[in-house]
Short mmCIF file of C-alpha atoms in Angstrom, two decimals:
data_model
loop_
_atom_site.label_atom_id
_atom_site.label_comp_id
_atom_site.label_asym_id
_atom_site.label_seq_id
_atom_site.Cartn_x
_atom_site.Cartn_y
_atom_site.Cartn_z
CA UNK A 1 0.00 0.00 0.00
CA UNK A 2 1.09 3.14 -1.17
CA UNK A 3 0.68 6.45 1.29
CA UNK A 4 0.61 10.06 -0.18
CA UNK A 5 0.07 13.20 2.27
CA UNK A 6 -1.51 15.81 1.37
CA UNK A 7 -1.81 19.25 3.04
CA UNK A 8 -4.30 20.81 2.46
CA UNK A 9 -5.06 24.86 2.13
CA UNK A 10 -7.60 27.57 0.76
CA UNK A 11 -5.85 28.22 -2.55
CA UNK A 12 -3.22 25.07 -2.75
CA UNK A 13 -2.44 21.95 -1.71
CA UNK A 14 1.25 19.72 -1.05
CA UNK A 15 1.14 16.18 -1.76
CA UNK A 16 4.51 14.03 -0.74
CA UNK A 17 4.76 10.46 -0.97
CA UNK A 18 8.04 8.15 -1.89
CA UNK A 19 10.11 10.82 -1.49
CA UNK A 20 8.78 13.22 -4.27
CA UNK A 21 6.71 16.50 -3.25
CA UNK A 22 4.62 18.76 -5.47
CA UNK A 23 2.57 21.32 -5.33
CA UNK A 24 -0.91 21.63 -7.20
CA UNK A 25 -3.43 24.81 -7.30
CA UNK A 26 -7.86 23.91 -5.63
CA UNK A 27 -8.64 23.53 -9.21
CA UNK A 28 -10.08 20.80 -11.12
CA UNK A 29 -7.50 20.76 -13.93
CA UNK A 30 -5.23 20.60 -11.18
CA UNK A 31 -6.92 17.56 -9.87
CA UNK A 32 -6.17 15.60 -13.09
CA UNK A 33 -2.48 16.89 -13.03
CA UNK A 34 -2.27 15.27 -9.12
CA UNK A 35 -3.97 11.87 -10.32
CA UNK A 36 -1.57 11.87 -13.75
CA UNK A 37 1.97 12.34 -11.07
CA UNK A 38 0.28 9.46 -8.97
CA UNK A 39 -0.04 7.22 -11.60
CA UNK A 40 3.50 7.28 -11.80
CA UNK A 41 4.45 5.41 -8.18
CA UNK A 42 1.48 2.26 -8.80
CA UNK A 43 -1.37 1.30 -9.62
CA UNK A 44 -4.72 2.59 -8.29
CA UNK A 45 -5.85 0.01 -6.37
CA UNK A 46 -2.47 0.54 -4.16
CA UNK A 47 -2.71 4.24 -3.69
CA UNK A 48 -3.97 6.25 -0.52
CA UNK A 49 -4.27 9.52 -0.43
CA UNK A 50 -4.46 11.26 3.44
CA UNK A 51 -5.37 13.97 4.33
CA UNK A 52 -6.45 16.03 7.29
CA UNK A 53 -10.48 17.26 7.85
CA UNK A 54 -10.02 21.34 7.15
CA UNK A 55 -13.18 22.34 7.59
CA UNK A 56 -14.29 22.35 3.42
CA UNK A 57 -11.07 22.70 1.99
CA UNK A 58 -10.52 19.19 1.71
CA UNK A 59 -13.87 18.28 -0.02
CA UNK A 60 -13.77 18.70 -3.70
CA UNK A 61 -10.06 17.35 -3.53
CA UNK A 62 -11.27 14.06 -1.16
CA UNK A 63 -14.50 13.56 -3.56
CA UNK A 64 -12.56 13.68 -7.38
CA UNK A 65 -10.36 11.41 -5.71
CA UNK A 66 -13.17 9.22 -4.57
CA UNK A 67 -14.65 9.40 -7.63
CA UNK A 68 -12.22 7.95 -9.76
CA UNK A 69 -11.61 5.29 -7.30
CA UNK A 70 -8.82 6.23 -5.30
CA UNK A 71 -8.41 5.28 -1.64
CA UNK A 72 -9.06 8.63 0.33
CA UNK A 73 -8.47 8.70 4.59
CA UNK A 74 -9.92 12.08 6.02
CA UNK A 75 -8.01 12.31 9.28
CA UNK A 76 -8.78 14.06 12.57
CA UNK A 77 -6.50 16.64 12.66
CA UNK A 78 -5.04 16.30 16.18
CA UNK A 79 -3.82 12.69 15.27
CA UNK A 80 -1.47 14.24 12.86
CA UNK A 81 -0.66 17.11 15.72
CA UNK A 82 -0.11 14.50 18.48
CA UNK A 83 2.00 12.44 15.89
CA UNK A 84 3.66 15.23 14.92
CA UNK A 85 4.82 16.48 18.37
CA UNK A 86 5.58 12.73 19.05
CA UNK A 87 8.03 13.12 16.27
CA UNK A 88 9.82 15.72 17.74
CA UNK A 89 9.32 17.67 14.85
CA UNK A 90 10.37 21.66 15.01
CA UNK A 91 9.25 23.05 11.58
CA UNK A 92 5.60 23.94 10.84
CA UNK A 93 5.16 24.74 6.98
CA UNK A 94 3.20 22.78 4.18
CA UNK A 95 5.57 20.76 2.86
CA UNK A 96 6.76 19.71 6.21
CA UNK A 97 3.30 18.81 7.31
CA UNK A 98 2.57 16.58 4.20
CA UNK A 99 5.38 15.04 4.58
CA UNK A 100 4.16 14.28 8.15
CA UNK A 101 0.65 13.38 7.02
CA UNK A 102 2.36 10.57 4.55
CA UNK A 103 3.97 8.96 7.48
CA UNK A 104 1.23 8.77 9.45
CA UNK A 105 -0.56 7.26 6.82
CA UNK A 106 2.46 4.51 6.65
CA UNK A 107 3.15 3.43 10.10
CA UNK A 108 -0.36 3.38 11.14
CA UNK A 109 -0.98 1.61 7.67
CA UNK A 110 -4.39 3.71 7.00
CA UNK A 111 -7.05 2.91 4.84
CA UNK A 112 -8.95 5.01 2.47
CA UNK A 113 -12.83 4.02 3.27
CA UNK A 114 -13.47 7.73 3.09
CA UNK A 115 -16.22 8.28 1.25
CA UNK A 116 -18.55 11.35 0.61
CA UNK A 117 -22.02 12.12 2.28
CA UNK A 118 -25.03 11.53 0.76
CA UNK A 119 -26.34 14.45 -0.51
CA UNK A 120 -29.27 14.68 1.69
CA UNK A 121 -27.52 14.31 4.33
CA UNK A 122 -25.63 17.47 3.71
CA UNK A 123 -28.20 19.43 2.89
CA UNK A 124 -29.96 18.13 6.23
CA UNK A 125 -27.15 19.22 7.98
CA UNK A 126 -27.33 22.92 6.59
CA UNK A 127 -31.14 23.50 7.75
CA UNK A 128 -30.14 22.01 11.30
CA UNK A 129 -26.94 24.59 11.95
CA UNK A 130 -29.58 27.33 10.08
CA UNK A 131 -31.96 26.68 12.94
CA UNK A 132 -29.28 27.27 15.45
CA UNK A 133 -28.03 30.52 14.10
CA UNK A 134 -31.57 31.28 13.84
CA UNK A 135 -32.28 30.91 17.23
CA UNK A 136 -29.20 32.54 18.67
CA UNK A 137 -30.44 36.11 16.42
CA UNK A 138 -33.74 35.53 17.45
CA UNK A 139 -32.22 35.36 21.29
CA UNK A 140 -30.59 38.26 21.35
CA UNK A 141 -32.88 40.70 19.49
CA UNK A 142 -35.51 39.41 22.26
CA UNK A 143 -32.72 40.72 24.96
CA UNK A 144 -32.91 44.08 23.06
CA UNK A 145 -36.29 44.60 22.86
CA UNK A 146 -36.40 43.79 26.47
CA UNK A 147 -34.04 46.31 27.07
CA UNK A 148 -35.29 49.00 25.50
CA UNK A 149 -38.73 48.85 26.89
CA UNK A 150 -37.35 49.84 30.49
CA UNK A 151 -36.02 53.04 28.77
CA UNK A 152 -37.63 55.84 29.51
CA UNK A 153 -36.67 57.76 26.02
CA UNK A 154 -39.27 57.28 23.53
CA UNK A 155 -38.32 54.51 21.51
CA UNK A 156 -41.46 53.19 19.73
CA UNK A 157 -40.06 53.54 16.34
CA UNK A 158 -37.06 51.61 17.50
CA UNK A 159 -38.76 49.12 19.56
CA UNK A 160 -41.16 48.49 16.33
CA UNK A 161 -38.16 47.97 13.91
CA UNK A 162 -36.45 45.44 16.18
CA UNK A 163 -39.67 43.57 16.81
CA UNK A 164 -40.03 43.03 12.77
CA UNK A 165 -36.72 41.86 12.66
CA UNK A 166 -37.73 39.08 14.89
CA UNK A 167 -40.95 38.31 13.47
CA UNK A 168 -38.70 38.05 10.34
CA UNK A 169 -36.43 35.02 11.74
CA UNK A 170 -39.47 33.72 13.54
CA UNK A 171 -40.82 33.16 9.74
CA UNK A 172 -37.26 32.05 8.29
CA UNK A 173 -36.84 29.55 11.19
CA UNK A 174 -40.06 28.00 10.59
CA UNK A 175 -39.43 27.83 6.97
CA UNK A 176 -36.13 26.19 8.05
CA UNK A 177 -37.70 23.76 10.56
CA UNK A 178 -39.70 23.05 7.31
CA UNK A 179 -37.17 22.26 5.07
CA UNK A 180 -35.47 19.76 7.74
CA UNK A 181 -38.43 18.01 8.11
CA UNK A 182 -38.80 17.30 4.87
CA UNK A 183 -35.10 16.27 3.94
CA UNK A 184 -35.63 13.80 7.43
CA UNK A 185 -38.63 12.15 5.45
CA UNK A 186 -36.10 10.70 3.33
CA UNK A 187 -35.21 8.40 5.52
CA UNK A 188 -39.03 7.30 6.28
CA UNK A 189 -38.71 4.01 8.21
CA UNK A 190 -35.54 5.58 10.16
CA UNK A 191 -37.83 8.71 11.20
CA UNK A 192 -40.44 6.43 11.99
CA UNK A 193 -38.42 4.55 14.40
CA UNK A 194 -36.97 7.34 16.15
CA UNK A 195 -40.06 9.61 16.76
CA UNK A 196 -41.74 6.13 18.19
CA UNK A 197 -39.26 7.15 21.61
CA UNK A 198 -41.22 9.45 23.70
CA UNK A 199 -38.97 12.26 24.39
CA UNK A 200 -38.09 12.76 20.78
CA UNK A 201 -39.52 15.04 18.51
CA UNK A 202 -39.04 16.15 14.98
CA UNK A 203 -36.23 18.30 15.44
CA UNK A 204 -34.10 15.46 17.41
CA UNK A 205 -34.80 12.97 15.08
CA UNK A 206 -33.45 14.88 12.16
CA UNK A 207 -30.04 15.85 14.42
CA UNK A 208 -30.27 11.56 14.95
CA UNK A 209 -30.57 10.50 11.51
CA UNK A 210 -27.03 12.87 10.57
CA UNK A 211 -25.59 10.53 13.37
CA UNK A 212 -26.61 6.95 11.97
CA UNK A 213 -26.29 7.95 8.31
CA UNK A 214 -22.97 9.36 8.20
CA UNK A 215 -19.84 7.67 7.03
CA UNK A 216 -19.17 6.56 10.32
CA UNK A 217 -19.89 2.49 10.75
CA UNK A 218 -21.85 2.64 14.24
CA UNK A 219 -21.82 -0.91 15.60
CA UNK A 220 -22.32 -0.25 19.15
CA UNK A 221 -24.60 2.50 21.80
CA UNK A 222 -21.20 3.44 23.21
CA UNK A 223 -19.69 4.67 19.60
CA UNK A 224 -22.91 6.43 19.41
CA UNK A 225 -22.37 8.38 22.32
CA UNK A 226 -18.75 9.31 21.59
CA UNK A 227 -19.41 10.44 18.03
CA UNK A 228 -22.36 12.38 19.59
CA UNK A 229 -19.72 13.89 22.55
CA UNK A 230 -21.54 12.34 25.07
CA UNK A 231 -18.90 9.60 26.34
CA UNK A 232 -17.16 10.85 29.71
CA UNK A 233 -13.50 11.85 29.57
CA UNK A 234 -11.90 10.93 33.15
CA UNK A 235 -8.62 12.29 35.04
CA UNK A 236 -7.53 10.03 37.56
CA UNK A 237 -4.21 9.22 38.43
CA UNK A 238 -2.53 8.08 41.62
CA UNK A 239 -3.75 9.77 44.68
CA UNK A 240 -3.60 12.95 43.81
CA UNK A 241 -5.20 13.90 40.46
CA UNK A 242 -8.74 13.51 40.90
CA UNK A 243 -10.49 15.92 38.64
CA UNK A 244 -13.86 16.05 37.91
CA UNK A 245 -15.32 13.95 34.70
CA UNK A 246 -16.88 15.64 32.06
CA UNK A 247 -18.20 15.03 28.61
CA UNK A 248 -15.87 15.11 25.87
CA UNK A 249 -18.29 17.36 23.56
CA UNK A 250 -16.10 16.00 20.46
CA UNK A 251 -19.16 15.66 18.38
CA UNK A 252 -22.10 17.95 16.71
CA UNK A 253 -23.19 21.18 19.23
CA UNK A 254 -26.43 21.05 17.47
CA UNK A 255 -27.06 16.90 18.36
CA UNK A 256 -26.09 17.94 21.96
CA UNK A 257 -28.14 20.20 22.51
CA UNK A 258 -31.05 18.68 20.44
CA UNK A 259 -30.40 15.64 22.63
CA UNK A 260 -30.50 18.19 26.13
CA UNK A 261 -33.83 19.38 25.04
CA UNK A 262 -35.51 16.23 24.58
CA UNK A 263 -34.39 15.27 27.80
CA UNK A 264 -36.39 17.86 29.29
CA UNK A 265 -39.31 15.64 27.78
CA UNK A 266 -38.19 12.35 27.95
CA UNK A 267 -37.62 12.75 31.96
CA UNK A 268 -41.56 13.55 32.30
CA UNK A 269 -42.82 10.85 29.24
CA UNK A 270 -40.19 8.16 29.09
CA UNK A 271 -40.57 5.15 31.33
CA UNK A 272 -37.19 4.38 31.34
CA UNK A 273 -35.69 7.84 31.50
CA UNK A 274 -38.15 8.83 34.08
CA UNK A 275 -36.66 6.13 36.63
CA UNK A 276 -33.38 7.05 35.70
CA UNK A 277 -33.84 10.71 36.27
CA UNK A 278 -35.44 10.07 40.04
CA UNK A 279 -32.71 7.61 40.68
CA UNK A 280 -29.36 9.80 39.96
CA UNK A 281 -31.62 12.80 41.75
CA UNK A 282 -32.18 10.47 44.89
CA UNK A 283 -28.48 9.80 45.00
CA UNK A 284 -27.96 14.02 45.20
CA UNK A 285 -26.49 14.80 41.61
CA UNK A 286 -27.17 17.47 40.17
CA UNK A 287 -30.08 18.19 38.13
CA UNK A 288 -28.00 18.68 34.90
CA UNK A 289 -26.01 15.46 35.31
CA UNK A 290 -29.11 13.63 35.37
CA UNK A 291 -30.11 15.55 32.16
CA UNK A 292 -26.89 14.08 30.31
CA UNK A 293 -27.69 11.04 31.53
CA UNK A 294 -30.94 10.56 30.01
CA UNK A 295 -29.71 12.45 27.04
CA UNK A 296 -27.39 9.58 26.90
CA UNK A 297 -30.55 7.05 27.48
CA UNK A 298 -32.14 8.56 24.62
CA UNK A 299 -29.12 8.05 22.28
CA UNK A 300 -28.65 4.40 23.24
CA UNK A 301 -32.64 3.98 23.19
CA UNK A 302 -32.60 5.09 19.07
CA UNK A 303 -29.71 2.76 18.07
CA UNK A 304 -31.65 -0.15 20.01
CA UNK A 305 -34.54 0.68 17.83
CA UNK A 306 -32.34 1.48 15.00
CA UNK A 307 -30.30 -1.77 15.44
CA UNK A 308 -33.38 -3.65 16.00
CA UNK A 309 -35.27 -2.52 13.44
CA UNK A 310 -38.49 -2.39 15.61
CA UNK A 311 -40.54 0.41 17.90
CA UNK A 312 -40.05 1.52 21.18
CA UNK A 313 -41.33 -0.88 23.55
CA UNK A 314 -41.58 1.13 27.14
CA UNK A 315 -41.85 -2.19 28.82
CA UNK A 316 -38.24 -3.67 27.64
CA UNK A 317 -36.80 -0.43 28.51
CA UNK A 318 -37.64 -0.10 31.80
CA UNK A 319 -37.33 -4.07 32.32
CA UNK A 320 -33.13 -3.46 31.05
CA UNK A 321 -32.91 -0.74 33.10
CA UNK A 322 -34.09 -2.80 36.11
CA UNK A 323 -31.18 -5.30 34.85
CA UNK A 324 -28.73 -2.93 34.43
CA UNK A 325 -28.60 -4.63 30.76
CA UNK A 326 -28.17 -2.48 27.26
CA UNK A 327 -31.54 -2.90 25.22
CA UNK A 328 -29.43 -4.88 22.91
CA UNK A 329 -27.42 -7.86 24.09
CA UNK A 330 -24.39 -6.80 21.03
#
């Protein structure tokens, strides 16, 4: 298997691999020229082409290369960081760094199962984050109007302009909320499953179905929960280093929170959530630790459903929960 690094900018790109470097332009023509100096070191069915995740600068590049069947590995980019510190490396420019990416790529003998997102998918993804940066305009021109209406100026005209600018995103995020929902319907039976968990609605079965249809193979609740940011990071060592555990928050803000607010819910309506809720709260947590953990009930409740293939049953929740079992025996 053949690695070739490739760093990855706005305008250009460095690609090293058996010792040769070049440097190509984020064009197409220049995607052909990259695929034509490849050719050169083996055959395509040897080649793997990694690269880090940078933001959408690595997209068009990952998916031409996809598309012509080329291995491509998309790589967190604090594995390459951490590697590259473990190297003892000094220098921080491109052709250093894809030099650093190819070697990575070698002695951890990557695979290119990158593929791109269904289309859908993405576009689902867009009306989510718009509902989010709805709701944080629509937030803080409500903490303006409140403002202004203890002033004691007259500022009717001013008060009446802001208040159309809300009613404004109030219409956009509906529209938005719209256009999710209908994007979500795609994926009928998997909507179908998820809405059948009381606790979730619309909105967090959308944020769900970005989860379980992305490239990422899910094969057990626990992956779930760290690709969501859920899992708990821990700092314990010896006697002395006891701090305390917290989520990692590694995945989606907008599945987090989605997952927070059906929580709220699910705490009131879900069986199993209820009596996991009243048991954490008899034990004196906090009220927002028992939140993640239901939020965290909720996630493993939809791949059980998910992985099953069949409704929410309230009864075999709460009976697992009584076992201290996972609703799937994987």
């Amino acid at each position: 298997m053949i690695h070739l690094g490739i760093d990855i900018s706005k305008a250009d790109f460095h690609v090293y691999g058996q010792s040769k470097e070049r440097c190509f332009k984020q064009t197409a023509r220049a995607f052909s020229s990259l695929i034509a100096w490849a050719k050169k070191m083996g055959p395509a069915s040897e080649l793997v082409f990694v690269m880090e995740a940078t933001g959408s600068y690595h997209l068009k590049l990952a998916t031409a290369l996809y598309s012509k069947g080329y291995g491509v590995a998309v790589i967190n980019p604090q594995r390459i960081h951490h590697h590259a510190k473990s190297m003892g490396s000094r220098v921080k420019s491109d052709k250093v760094d894809a030099r650093i990416i190819c070697e990575f790529g070698r002695l951890h003998n990557i695979e290119g199962t990158w593929k791109p997102l269904a289309e859908v998918i993405v576009q689902l993804r867009f009306w989510i984050k718009d509902q989010d940066h709805l709701h944080r305009h629509i937030t803080s021109l409500t903490n303006r109007i409140k403002s202004l209406e203890l002033q004691t100026a007259d500022l009717s005209y001013e008060l009446k302009e802001l208040r159309s600018r809300r009613e404004e995103l109030r219409k956009r995020l509906e529209h938005s909320r719209k256009q999710a929902e209908k994007l979500s319907k795609v994926h009928r039976k998997t909507r179908e499953l998820l809405l059948s968990i009381p606790g979730v609605g619309a909105v967090t079965a959308s944020c769900l179905i970005t989860l379980f249809h992305s490239n990422y193979q899910i094969d057990t609740a626990r992956q779930a929960e760290s690709l969501a940011g859920l899992s708990l990071r821990r700092f314990d060592s010896g006697k002395s280093v006891h701090k305390r555990p917290y989520i990692s928050r590694m995945g989606p803000p907008s599945l987090r929170k989605a997952l927070y607010m059906a929580a709220l819910s699910a705490k009131k309506h879900n069986p199993a959530c209820k009596a996991m809720y009243e048991r954490i709260l008899e034990k004196g947590r906090p009220k927002k630790v028992a939140l993640i953990a239901v939020a965290c009930k909720l996630l493993r409740q939809a791949f059980g459903v998910l992985k099953s293939n069949i409704p929410f049953d309230p009864e075999l929740s709460v009976k697992n929960l009584a076992q201290k079992r996972p609703i799937l025996d994987l």
